[in-house]
N, CA, C and O atoms as a DFTB+ gen file, in Angstrom:
688 C
 N C O
     1  1       0.516       8.888     -20.811
     2  2       0.945       7.682     -20.339
     3  2       0.307       7.302     -19.058
     4  3       0.063       6.141     -18.727
     5  1       0.046       8.405     -18.334
     6  2      -0.566       8.080     -16.985
     7  2      -1.987       7.251     -16.996
     8  3      -2.387       6.417     -16.184
     9  1      -2.639       7.776     -18.232
    10  2      -3.977       7.113     -18.281
    11  2      -3.956       5.689     -18.771
    12  3      -4.991       5.023     -18.731
    13  1      -2.750       5.154     -19.266
    14  2      -2.717       3.808     -19.725
    15  2      -1.680       2.945     -18.768
    16  3      -1.250       1.854     -19.143
    17  1      -1.354       3.475     -17.620
    18  2      -0.552       2.672     -16.652
    19  2      -0.968       2.534     -15.282
    20  3      -1.534       3.539     -14.851
    21  1      -0.864       1.687     -14.568
    22  2      -1.118       1.614     -13.228
    23  2       0.065       2.028     -12.289
    24  3      -0.110       2.491     -11.162
    25  1       1.273       1.819     -12.859
    26  2       2.364       2.255     -11.886
    27  2       3.675       2.561     -12.974
    28  3       3.644       2.028     -14.083
    29  1       4.729       3.378     -12.615
    30  2       5.952       3.236     -13.230
    31  2       6.931       3.382     -12.257
    32  3       6.868       4.185     -11.326
    33  1       8.011       2.456     -12.516
    34  2       9.260       2.519     -11.661
    35  2      10.506       2.938     -12.212
    36  3      10.885       2.427     -13.266
    37  1      11.188       3.797     -11.635
    38  2      12.625       4.043     -11.972
    39  2      13.455       2.909     -11.518
    40  3      13.236       2.350     -10.443
    41  1      14.411       2.559     -12.322
    42  2      15.418       1.532     -11.743
    43  2      16.775       1.831     -12.254
    44  3      16.910       2.370     -13.352
    45  1      17.867       1.482     -11.455
    46  2      19.209       1.457     -11.942
    47  2      19.792       0.181     -11.572
    48  3      19.608      -0.164     -10.405
    49  1      20.529      -0.672     -12.408
    50  2      21.080      -1.854     -12.093
    51  2      22.397      -1.482     -11.410
    52  3      23.207      -0.888     -12.121
    53  1      22.695      -1.705     -10.306
    54  2      23.666      -1.283      -9.329
    55  2      25.162      -2.081      -9.683
    56  3      26.241      -1.550      -9.948
    57  1      24.868      -3.369      -9.602
    58  2      26.087      -4.245      -9.857
    59  2      27.132      -4.399      -8.878
    60  3      28.279      -4.645      -9.252
    61  1      26.841      -4.276      -7.650
    62  2      27.876      -4.251      -6.627
    63  2      27.848      -5.627      -5.994
    64  3      27.060      -6.458      -6.445
    65  1      28.690      -5.947      -4.929
    66  2      28.797      -6.975      -4.394
    67  2      28.872      -6.977      -2.794
    68  3      29.325      -5.935      -2.321
    69  1      28.537      -7.883      -1.965
    70  2      28.679      -7.785      -0.563
    71  2      29.624      -8.977      -0.148
    72  3      29.413     -10.183      -0.271
    73  1      30.772      -8.297       0.400
    74  2      31.954      -8.911       1.050
    75  2      32.830      -9.766       0.030
    76  3      34.054      -9.781       0.161
    77  1      32.152     -10.532      -1.062
    78  2      33.041     -11.414      -1.927
    79  2      32.432     -11.132      -3.361
    80  3      31.243     -11.249      -3.659
    81  1      33.476     -10.734      -4.202
    82  2      32.875     -10.431      -5.526
    83  2      32.549     -11.743      -6.292
    84  3      31.805     -11.699      -7.272
    85  1      33.079     -12.878      -5.871
    86  2      32.769     -14.159      -6.610
    87  2      31.368     -14.678      -6.263
    88  3      30.888     -15.671      -6.810
    89  1      30.796     -14.023      -5.413
    90  2      29.460     -14.354      -4.776
    91  2      28.424     -13.120      -5.249
    92  3      27.768     -12.429      -4.469
    93  1      28.433     -13.008      -6.705
    94  2      27.588     -11.873      -7.057
    95  2      26.180     -12.342      -7.046
    96  3      25.849     -13.524      -7.134
    97  1      25.349     -11.297      -6.929
    98  2      23.780     -11.433      -6.937
    99  2      23.360     -10.091      -7.526
   100  3      24.051      -9.071      -7.540
   101  1      22.101     -10.243      -8.020
   102  2      21.449      -8.931      -8.893
   103  2      21.222      -8.021      -7.601
   104  3      20.714      -8.479      -6.578
   105  1      21.609      -6.793      -7.718
   106  2      21.092      -5.867      -6.752
   107  2      20.920      -4.441      -7.622
   108  3      21.729      -4.084      -8.478
   109  1      19.715      -3.693      -7.243
   110  2      19.321      -2.594      -7.955
   111  2      18.614      -1.410      -7.094
   112  3      18.205      -1.569      -5.943
   113  1      18.551      -0.459      -7.670
   114  2      18.143       0.665      -6.933
   115  2      16.685       0.987      -7.778
   116  3      16.687       1.049      -9.007
   117  1      15.544       1.169      -7.033
   118  2      14.389       1.268      -7.713
   119  2      13.458       2.113      -6.869
   120  3      13.798       2.349      -5.709
   121  1      12.208       2.636      -7.383
   122  2      11.407       3.327      -6.596
   123  2      10.405       2.258      -5.736
   124  3       9.661       1.408      -6.228
   125  1      10.585       2.518      -4.514
   126  2       9.882       1.661      -3.514
   127  2       8.219       1.707      -3.574
   128  3       7.493       0.744      -3.326
   129  1       7.835       2.866      -3.909
   130  2       6.160       2.982      -3.922
   131  2       5.771       2.108      -5.113
   132  3       4.665       1.591      -4.949
   133  1       6.321       1.824      -6.169
   134  2       5.771       1.037      -7.129
   135  2       6.095      -0.324      -7.067
   136  3       5.393      -1.074      -7.745
   137  1       7.022      -0.819      -6.389
   138  2       7.200      -2.204      -6.289
   139  2       5.916      -3.127      -6.270
   140  3       5.715      -3.907      -7.201
   141  1       5.113      -3.036      -5.274
   142  2       3.837      -3.939      -5.196
   143  2       2.930      -3.858      -6.491
   144  3       2.192      -4.801      -6.776
   145  1       2.990      -2.824      -7.197
   146  2       2.143      -2.615      -8.409
   147  2       2.771      -3.232      -9.512
   148  3       2.177      -4.037     -10.230
   149  1       3.988      -2.879      -9.686
   150  2       4.824      -3.264     -10.912
   151  2       5.154      -4.821     -10.887
   152  3       5.192      -5.488     -11.921
   153  1       5.367      -5.295      -9.735
   154  2       5.738      -6.689      -9.513
   155  2       4.773      -7.474      -8.620
   156  3       5.051      -7.852      -7.482
   157  1       3.658      -7.671      -9.225
   158  2       2.454      -8.205      -8.513
   159  2       2.855      -9.668      -8.027
   160  3       2.464     -10.072      -6.933
   161  1       3.669     -10.478      -8.891
   162  2       4.119     -11.826      -8.576
   163  2       4.972     -11.926      -7.355
   164  3       5.169     -13.015      -6.815
   165  1       5.522     -10.722      -6.875
   166  2       6.358     -10.665      -5.627
   167  2       5.633     -10.366      -4.444
   168  3       4.844      -9.425      -4.533
   169  1       5.737     -11.040      -3.201
   170  2       5.119     -10.829      -2.143
   171  2       5.979     -10.119      -1.072
   172  3       6.855     -10.691      -0.425
   173  1       5.614      -8.698      -0.938
   174  2       6.337      -7.844       0.063
   175  2       5.404      -7.604       1.172
   176  3       4.368      -6.977       0.951
   177  1       5.670      -8.033       2.305
   178  2       4.658      -7.759       3.408
   179  2       4.505      -6.437       3.716
   180  3       5.518      -5.738       3.729
   181  1       3.249      -5.868       4.010
   182  2       3.054      -4.406       4.307
   183  2       3.887      -3.812       5.185
   184  3       4.127      -2.623       4.973
   185  1       4.545      -4.489       6.401
   186  2       5.257      -3.824       7.315
   187  2       6.848      -3.764       6.857
   188  3       7.686      -3.122       7.490
   189  1       7.137      -4.516       5.679
   190  2       8.417      -4.344       5.124
   191  2       8.293      -3.243       4.179
   192  3       9.233      -2.458       4.062
   193  1       7.190      -3.099       3.466
   194  2       7.015      -1.968       2.532
   195  2       6.911      -0.687       3.349
   196  3       7.360       0.325       2.809
   197  1       6.381      -0.574       4.585
   198  2       6.361       0.643       5.266
   199  2       7.705       0.861       5.912
   200  3       7.973       2.022       6.218
   201  1       8.519      -0.005       6.145
   202  2       9.957       0.061       6.646
   203  2      10.690       0.815       5.368
   204  3      11.300       1.876       5.496
   205  1      10.573       0.269       4.403
   206  2      11.263       0.656       2.971
   207  2      11.018       2.070       2.874
   208  3      11.970       2.807       2.620
   209  1       9.813       2.569       3.051
   210  2       9.372       3.981       2.896
   211  2       9.879       4.904       3.954
   212  3      10.038       6.106       3.740
   213  1      10.164       4.254       5.246
   214  2      10.568       5.133       6.257
   215  2      12.046       5.295       6.505
   216  3      12.511       6.099       7.313
   217  1      12.738       4.488       5.765
   218  2      14.330       4.629       5.879
   219  2      14.971       4.597       4.620
   220  3      14.945       3.622       3.869
   221  1      15.554       5.676       4.389
   222  2      16.212       5.916       3.094
   223  2      17.196       5.021       2.714
   224  3      17.352       4.794       1.515
   225  1      17.896       4.465       3.562
   226  2      18.938       3.332       3.221
   227  2      18.395       2.037       3.366
   228  3      19.134       1.109       3.694
   229  1      17.093       1.849       3.144
   230  2      16.501       0.336       3.487
   231  2      16.707      -0.421       2.100
   232  3      16.719       0.037       0.958
   233  1      16.857      -1.654       2.538
   234  2      16.802      -2.539       1.326
   235  2      15.922      -3.858       1.729
   236  3      15.800      -4.317       2.865
   237  1      15.386      -4.314       0.618
   238  2      14.672      -5.695       0.738
   239  2      15.373      -6.681      -0.187
   240  3      15.763      -6.422      -1.325
   241  1      15.499      -8.010       0.539
   242  2      16.159      -8.949      -0.196
   243  2      15.195     -10.240      -0.426
   244  3      14.435     -10.575       0.483
   245  1      15.230     -10.899      -1.544
   246  2      14.548     -12.078      -1.698
   247  2      14.778     -13.039      -0.533
   248  3      15.848     -12.959       0.070
   249  1      13.955     -13.851      -0.202
   250  2      14.191     -14.686       0.889
   251  2      15.104     -15.653       0.555
   252  3      15.746     -16.134       1.489
   253  1      15.348     -16.114      -0.729
   254  2      16.442     -17.243      -1.037
   255  2      17.675     -16.628      -0.965
   256  3      18.597     -17.254      -0.441
   257  1      17.888     -15.357      -1.457
   258  2      19.146     -14.523      -1.283
   259  2      19.515     -14.307       0.199
   260  3      20.680     -14.402       0.584
   261  1      18.400     -13.988       1.085
   262  2      19.010     -13.790       2.440
   263  2      19.260     -15.014       3.155
   264  3      20.123     -14.981       4.031
   265  1      18.613     -16.150       2.914
   266  2      18.936     -17.590       3.361
   267  2      20.437     -17.796       3.071
   268  3      21.260     -18.083       3.941
   269  1      20.728     -17.612       1.695
   270  2      21.891     -17.884       1.097
   271  2      23.193     -17.181       2.066
   272  3      24.130     -17.847       2.506
   273  1      23.033     -15.871       2.254
   274  2      24.020     -15.236       2.989
   275  2      23.830     -15.096       4.523
   276  3      24.675     -14.538       5.224
   277  1      22.640     -15.646       5.032
   278  2      22.425     -15.805       6.398
   279  2      21.946     -14.284       6.839
   280  3      22.081     -14.004       8.030
   281  1      21.474     -13.430       6.079
   282  2      20.987     -12.121       6.352
   283  2      19.872     -12.129       7.496
   284  3      19.185     -13.138       7.657
   285  1      19.706     -11.035       8.257
   286  2      18.639     -10.984       9.217
   287  2      18.133      -9.473       9.213
   288  3      18.949      -8.571       9.025
   289  1      16.924      -9.230       9.399
   290  2      16.252      -8.057       9.564
   291  2      17.029      -7.007      10.602
   292  3      17.288      -7.252      11.780
   293  1      17.265      -6.078      10.054
   294  2      18.029      -4.924      10.999
   295  2      19.582      -5.130      10.635
   296  3      20.328      -4.244      11.053
   297  1      20.055      -5.983      10.048
   298  2      21.515      -6.154       9.709
   299  2      21.894      -5.121       8.587
   300  3      21.148      -4.971       7.619
   301  1      23.191      -4.332       8.743
   302  2      23.688      -3.458       7.888
   303  2      24.586      -4.069       7.148
   304  3      25.414      -4.826       7.654
   305  1      24.528      -3.787       5.706
   306  2      25.391      -4.266       4.738
   307  2      25.996      -3.187       3.800
   308  3      25.423      -2.105       3.670
   309  1      27.057      -3.449       3.198
   310  2      27.469      -2.393       2.282
   311  2      27.787      -2.979       0.978
   312  3      28.567      -3.932       0.962
   313  1      27.274      -2.528      -0.152
   314  2      27.499      -2.824      -1.424
   315  2      28.751      -2.207      -1.948
   316  3      28.874      -0.983      -1.956
   317  1      29.752      -3.061      -2.419
   318  2      30.964      -2.472      -3.060
   319  2      31.201      -2.812      -4.377
   320  3      30.443      -3.650      -4.864
   321  1      32.028      -2.381      -5.024
   322  2      32.428      -2.777      -6.328
   323  2      31.591      -2.425      -7.619
   324  3      31.804      -2.862      -8.750
   325  1      30.721      -1.659      -7.278
   326  2      30.038      -1.147      -8.513
   327  2      30.618       0.011      -9.489
   328  3      31.312       0.933      -9.062
   329  1      30.291      -0.129     -10.710
   330  2      30.762       0.838     -11.648
   331  2      30.288       2.291     -11.438
   332  3      30.661       3.224     -12.150
   333  1      29.306       2.420     -10.244
   334  2      28.813       3.801     -10.143
   335  2      29.873       4.455      -9.093
   336  3      29.760       5.662      -8.878
   337  1      30.733       3.841      -8.534
   338  2      31.695       4.531      -7.884
   339  2      31.114       4.970      -6.408
   340  3      31.674       5.906      -5.836
   341  1      30.157       4.402      -5.873
   342  2      29.710       4.708      -4.644
   343  2      29.456       3.345      -3.771
   344  3      29.325       2.312      -4.426
   345  1      29.379       3.265      -2.417
   346  2      29.231       2.129      -1.779
   347  2      28.189       2.242      -0.818
   348  3      28.508       2.554       0.329
   349  1      26.804       2.006      -1.143
   350  2      25.714       2.387      -0.340
   351  2      25.680       1.264       0.895
   352  3      25.800       0.041       0.816
   353  1      25.477       2.098       2.042
   354  2      25.534       1.232       3.409
   355  2      23.776       1.051       3.552
   356  3      23.015       2.015       3.634
   357  1      23.454      -0.019       3.560
   358  2      22.105      -0.436       3.615
   359  2      21.839      -1.170       4.883
   360  3      22.664      -1.814       5.531
   361  1      20.434      -0.969       5.182
   362  2      19.787      -1.711       6.363
   363  2      18.730      -2.664       5.735
   364  3      17.831      -2.279       4.987
   365  1      18.935      -3.920       6.115
   366  2      17.922      -4.950       5.680
   367  2      16.728      -4.750       6.521
   368  3      16.800      -4.968       7.731
   369  1      15.511      -4.304       5.906
   370  2      14.301      -4.138       6.611
   371  2      13.269      -5.367       6.467
   372  3      12.235      -5.366       7.136
   373  1      13.541      -6.299       5.677
   374  2      12.777      -7.452       5.450
   375  2      12.924      -8.223       4.111
   376  3      13.816      -7.924       3.317
   377  1      12.134      -9.109       3.899
   378  2      12.451     -10.071       2.760
   379  2      11.193     -10.246       1.923
   380  3      10.110     -10.072       2.482
   381  1      11.227     -10.524       0.829
   382  2       9.803     -10.830      -0.070
   383  2      10.057     -12.247      -0.503
   384  3      11.158     -12.786      -0.396
   385  1       9.040     -12.794      -0.972
   386  2       8.899     -14.173      -1.546
   387  2       8.164     -14.091      -2.778
   388  3       7.366     -13.189      -3.034
   389  1       8.499     -15.217      -3.666
   390  2       7.972     -15.164      -5.157
   391  2       7.725     -16.783      -5.100
   392  3       8.364     -17.583      -4.417
   393  1       6.687     -17.052      -5.950
   394  2       6.528     -18.405      -6.376
   395  2       7.667     -19.031      -7.195
   396  3       7.935     -20.232      -7.181
   397  1       8.282     -18.132      -7.879
   398  2       9.343     -18.576      -8.785
   399  2      10.740     -18.198      -7.839
   400  3      11.045     -17.018      -7.668
   401  1      11.442     -19.163      -7.327
   402  2      12.400     -18.940      -6.332
   403  2      13.631     -18.284      -7.002
   404  3      14.515     -17.801      -6.295
   405  1      13.710     -18.255      -8.433
   406  2      14.930     -17.700      -9.219
   407  2      14.664     -16.196      -8.884
   408  3      15.658     -15.480      -8.761
   409  1      13.293     -15.583      -8.706
   410  2      13.253     -14.227      -8.617
   411  2      13.572     -13.841      -7.085
   412  3      13.616     -12.637      -6.833
   413  1      13.773     -14.658      -6.153
   414  2      14.082     -14.383      -4.811
   415  2      15.590     -14.130      -4.639
   416  3      16.104     -14.038      -3.524
   417  1      16.293     -14.018      -5.814
   418  2      17.896     -13.824      -5.702
   419  2      18.240     -12.393      -6.110
   420  3      19.236     -12.091      -6.767
   421  1      17.297     -11.523      -5.645
   422  2      17.512     -10.164      -5.960
   423  2      17.472      -9.255      -4.633
   424  3      16.683      -9.455      -3.710
   425  1      18.411      -8.251      -4.666
   426  2      18.324      -7.097      -3.466
   427  2      17.971      -5.862      -4.039
   428  3      18.603      -5.396      -4.987
   429  1      17.008      -5.303      -3.528
   430  2      16.515      -3.848      -4.075
   431  2      16.570      -2.883      -2.787
   432  3      16.182      -3.150      -1.650
   433  1      17.123      -1.756      -3.233
   434  2      17.174      -0.565      -2.254
   435  2      16.652       0.674      -3.036
   436  3      16.544       0.674      -4.262
   437  1      16.377       1.590      -2.346
   438  2      15.782       2.918      -2.902
   439  2      16.510       3.538      -3.911
   440  3      17.736       3.525      -3.801
   441  1      15.937       4.147      -4.991
   442  2      16.393       4.689      -6.041
   443  2      16.810       6.086      -5.532
   444  3      17.907       6.543      -5.854
   445  1      16.000       6.738      -4.783
   446  2      16.350       8.078      -4.207
   447  2      17.637       8.180      -3.321
   448  3      18.286       9.220      -3.204
   449  1      17.954       6.939      -2.679
   450  2      19.207       6.838      -1.813
   451  2      20.390       6.737      -2.773
   452  3      21.425       7.296      -2.411
   453  1      20.384       6.170      -3.821
   454  2      21.297       6.007      -4.735
   455  2      21.465       7.357      -5.519
   456  3      22.591       7.738      -5.841
   457  1      20.495       7.977      -5.781
   458  2      20.463       9.328      -6.622
   459  2      21.215      10.364      -5.485
   460  3      22.104      11.119      -5.880
   461  1      20.889      10.353      -4.362
   462  2      21.810      11.140      -3.294
   463  2      23.144      10.941      -3.356
   464  3      23.981      11.839      -3.450
   465  1      23.387       9.634      -3.297
   466  2      24.914       9.267      -3.099
   467  2      25.620       9.638      -4.428
   468  3      26.850       9.664      -4.430
   469  1      24.937       9.926      -5.549
   470  2      25.540      10.229      -6.836
   471  2      25.579      11.813      -7.046
   472  3      26.142      12.365      -7.991
   473  1      24.948      12.402      -6.097
   474  2      24.855      13.753      -6.262
   475  2      23.749      14.388      -6.951
   476  3      23.794      15.523      -7.427
   477  1      22.649      13.522      -6.984
   478  2      21.441      13.944      -7.602
   479  2      21.336      14.170      -9.102
   480  3      20.804      15.172      -9.580
   481  1      21.851      13.223      -9.795
   482  2      21.912      13.539     -11.273
   483  2      20.516      13.169     -11.986
   484  3      20.270      13.674     -13.081
   485  1      19.604      12.292     -11.376
   486  2      18.545      11.974     -11.848
   487  2      18.545      10.774     -12.789
   488  3      17.580      10.545     -13.518
   489  1      19.628      10.017     -12.765
   490  2      19.955       8.888     -13.743
   491  2      18.966       7.768     -13.702
   492  3      18.568       7.392     -12.600
   493  1      18.551       7.226     -14.741
   494  2      17.724       6.148     -14.779
   495  2      18.030       5.298     -15.847
   496  3      17.976       5.739     -16.995
   497  1      18.405       3.914     -15.579
   498  2      18.811       2.902     -16.621
   499  2      17.506       2.168     -17.154
   500  3      17.563       1.634     -18.261
   501  1      16.381       2.121     -16.443
   502  2      15.379       1.508     -17.023
   503  2      14.007       1.838     -16.171
   504  3      13.941       1.932     -14.946
   505  1      12.884       2.000     -17.152
   506  2      11.663       2.352     -16.410
   507  2      10.894       1.132     -16.785
   508  3      10.942       0.546     -17.866
   509  1      10.081       0.793     -15.598
   510  2       9.370      -0.448     -15.711
   511  2       7.819       0.127     -15.572
   512  3       7.498       0.738     -14.553
   513  1       6.982      -0.074     -16.526
   514  2       5.521       0.281     -16.537
   515  2       4.449      -0.731     -16.410
   516  3       4.470      -1.680     -17.195
   517  1       3.547      -0.651     -15.550
   518  2       2.510      -1.649     -15.469
   519  2       1.464      -1.094     -16.351
   520  3       0.965      -0.027     -15.994
   521  1       1.075      -1.609     -17.382
   522  2       0.099      -1.214     -18.056
   523  2      -1.419      -1.636     -17.775
   524  3      -1.719      -2.781     -17.437
   525  1      -2.226      -0.738     -17.924
   526  2      -3.500      -1.166     -17.657
   527  2      -4.280      -2.367     -18.077
   528  3      -5.226      -2.867     -17.468
   529  1      -3.667      -2.822     -19.379
   530  2      -4.158      -4.028     -20.060
   531  2      -3.361      -4.194     -21.144
   532  3      -2.499      -3.354     -21.399
   533  1      -3.549      -5.311     -21.928
   534  2      -2.937      -5.579     -23.088
   535  2      -2.714      -4.689     -24.107
   536  3      -1.659      -4.511     -24.715
   537  1      -4.001      -4.018     -24.289
   538  2      -4.232      -3.284     -25.400
   539  2      -3.429      -1.900     -25.261
   540  3      -3.262      -1.219     -26.273
   541  1      -2.975      -1.514     -24.128
   542  2      -2.234      -0.331     -23.917
   543  2      -0.851      -0.451     -24.205
   544  3      -0.239       0.614     -24.283
   545  1      -0.193      -1.542     -24.387
   546  2       1.053      -1.910     -24.513
   547  2       1.535      -1.360     -25.734
   548  3       2.441      -0.533     -25.635
   549  1       1.054      -1.694     -27.017
   550  2       1.699      -1.124     -28.154
   551  2       1.530       0.297     -28.323
   552  3       2.372       0.935     -28.955
   553  1       0.357       0.939     -27.735
   554  2       0.142       2.378     -27.713
   555  2       1.235       3.037     -26.797
   556  3       1.732       4.114     -27.123
   557  1       1.607       2.379     -25.643
   558  2       2.604       2.887     -24.687
   559  2       3.970       3.010     -25.410
   560  3       4.632       4.045     -25.332
   561  1       4.400       1.852     -26.164
   562  2       5.575       1.733     -26.757
   563  2       5.737       2.821     -27.781
   564  3       6.859       3.308     -27.920
   565  1       4.739       3.251     -28.510
   566  2       4.787       4.157     -29.606
   567  2       4.946       5.532     -28.856
   568  3       5.823       6.340     -29.161
   569  1       3.997       5.739     -27.817
   570  2       4.223       7.085     -27.323
   571  2       5.589       7.401     -26.679
   572  3       6.096       8.520     -26.755
   573  1       6.124       6.424     -26.081
   574  2       7.537       6.321     -25.364
   575  2       8.471       6.643     -26.469
   576  3       8.934       7.781     -26.555
   577  1       8.778       5.721     -27.315
   578  2       9.740       5.770     -28.361
   579  2       9.606       6.973     -29.296
   580  3      10.582       7.610     -29.693
   581  1       8.320       7.251     -29.630
   582  2       8.176       8.474     -30.420
   583  2       8.532       9.786     -29.839
   584  3       8.902      10.727     -30.541
   585  1       8.409       9.851     -28.449
   586  2       8.916      10.944     -27.729
   587  2      10.439      11.039     -27.709
   588  3      10.911      12.159     -27.513
   589  1      11.213      10.079     -27.874
   590  2      12.709      10.175     -27.793
   591  2      13.392       9.738     -29.126
   592  3      14.603       9.585     -29.281
   593  1      12.391       9.559     -30.085
   594  2      13.098       9.112     -31.392
   595  2      14.290       9.952     -31.945
   596  3      15.294       9.391     -32.383
   597  1      14.154      11.356     -31.915
   598  2      15.046      12.218     -32.455
   599  2      15.919      12.815     -31.577
   600  3      16.511      13.834     -31.934
   601  1      16.127      12.250     -30.270
   602  2      17.040      12.598     -29.055
   603  2      18.366      12.014     -29.185
   604  3      18.650      11.105     -29.965
   605  1      19.199      12.615     -28.339
   606  2      20.690      11.942     -28.384
   607  2      20.674      10.607     -27.794
   608  3      21.633       9.851     -27.946
   609  1      19.549      10.249     -27.073
   610  2      19.425       8.999     -26.062
   611  2      18.078       8.257     -26.516
   612  3      17.337       8.005     -25.566
   613  1      17.670       7.905     -27.618
   614  2      16.373       7.339     -27.863
   615  2      16.153       5.972     -27.115
   616  3      17.011       5.097     -26.993
   617  1      14.886       5.931     -26.641
   618  2      14.533       4.625     -25.951
   619  2      14.388       3.581     -26.792
   620  3      14.378       3.723     -28.015
   621  1      14.253       2.338     -26.135
   622  2      13.820       1.045     -26.760
   623  2      12.779       0.460     -26.003
   624  3      13.186      -0.320     -25.142
   625  1      11.495       0.616     -26.076
   626  2      10.537       0.172     -25.249
   627  2      10.219      -1.241     -25.653
   628  3       9.944      -1.490     -26.827
   629  1      10.244      -2.191     -24.718
   630  2       9.941      -3.499     -25.092
   631  2       8.950      -4.202     -23.765
   632  3       8.964      -3.722     -22.632
   633  1       8.269      -5.188     -24.085
   634  2       7.594      -5.906     -22.954
   635  2       8.629      -6.701     -22.068
   636  3       9.783      -6.910     -22.441
   637  1       8.118      -7.121     -20.872
   638  2       8.975      -7.778     -19.970
   639  2       9.453      -9.123     -20.776
   640  3      10.608      -9.547     -20.758
   641  1       8.454      -9.667     -21.424
   642  2       9.007     -10.970     -22.088
   643  2      10.166     -10.779     -23.213
   644  3      11.135     -11.526     -23.345
   645  1       9.888      -9.692     -23.954
   646  2      11.053      -9.220     -24.804
   647  2      12.378      -9.042     -24.125
   648  3      13.418      -9.602     -24.474
   649  1      12.237      -8.170     -23.075
   650  2      13.304      -7.667     -22.355
   651  2      14.116      -9.232     -21.760
   652  3      15.344      -9.303     -21.731
   653  1      13.413     -10.157     -21.412
   654  2      14.054     -11.377     -20.924
   655  2      14.779     -12.046     -22.037
   656  3      15.843     -12.621     -21.805
   657  1      14.307     -12.010     -23.142
   658  2      14.933     -12.469     -24.315
   659  2      16.287     -11.798     -24.722
   660  3      17.313     -12.422     -24.993
   661  1      16.160     -10.578     -24.726
   662  2      17.342      -9.735     -24.822
   663  2      18.495      -9.820     -23.794
   664  3      19.656     -10.055     -24.128
   665  1      18.115      -9.623     -22.590
   666  2      18.898      -9.525     -21.597
   667  2      19.480     -10.894     -21.167
   668  3      20.608     -11.011     -20.689
   669  1      18.689     -11.842     -21.360
   670  2      19.215     -13.202     -20.856
   671  2      19.241     -14.240     -21.914
   672  3      19.395     -15.439     -21.684
   673  1      19.066     -13.662     -23.197
   674  2      19.147     -14.604     -24.393
   675  2      18.307     -15.931     -24.176
   676  3      18.750     -17.074     -24.287
   677  1      16.863     -15.524     -23.808
   678  2      16.064     -16.372     -23.641
   679  2      15.264     -16.792     -25.011
   680  3      14.782     -15.914     -25.727
   681  1      15.172     -17.927     -25.276
   682  2      14.464     -18.429     -26.477
   683  2      12.934     -18.382     -26.390
   684  3      12.441     -18.573     -25.278
   685  1      12.206     -18.174     -27.331
   686  2      10.715     -18.099     -27.368
   687  2      10.159     -19.351     -26.813
   688  3       8.940     -19.508     -26.746
């Protein structure tokens, strides 16, 4: 797999809220070191990335989301109401931008921080891989799904476009 990818990111959809459950937004725990490679369309300033690496409770919010809530760098927020049963206390270390403003409605914090809060079970709900090129995608899908085919928890590997169709019922 390593020979056919540029980066791999572990991710858990957290599903909490800040202050008001009626004002839900996407929030997730992910590997900070993989962000810039896996999500090339998202611009994370180098100082924000460095702060994310330096502080275990760091979080990065999309600029649109931050504007909606009036968040500032250095502000502490607590996510509540997640099915995971923990309430991470996060420090906003910066914001990211994206040409598609819909992608600026996400808050991401460190996967390893959530893993610590959960007692280090090593849970992952999704792996995002950045393939070296289009020819590597079908090979990666076969390797990954072949490896787990006979397990109690087989995987279903799909492209980002396929995931969008499944997760958001997007039409081709």
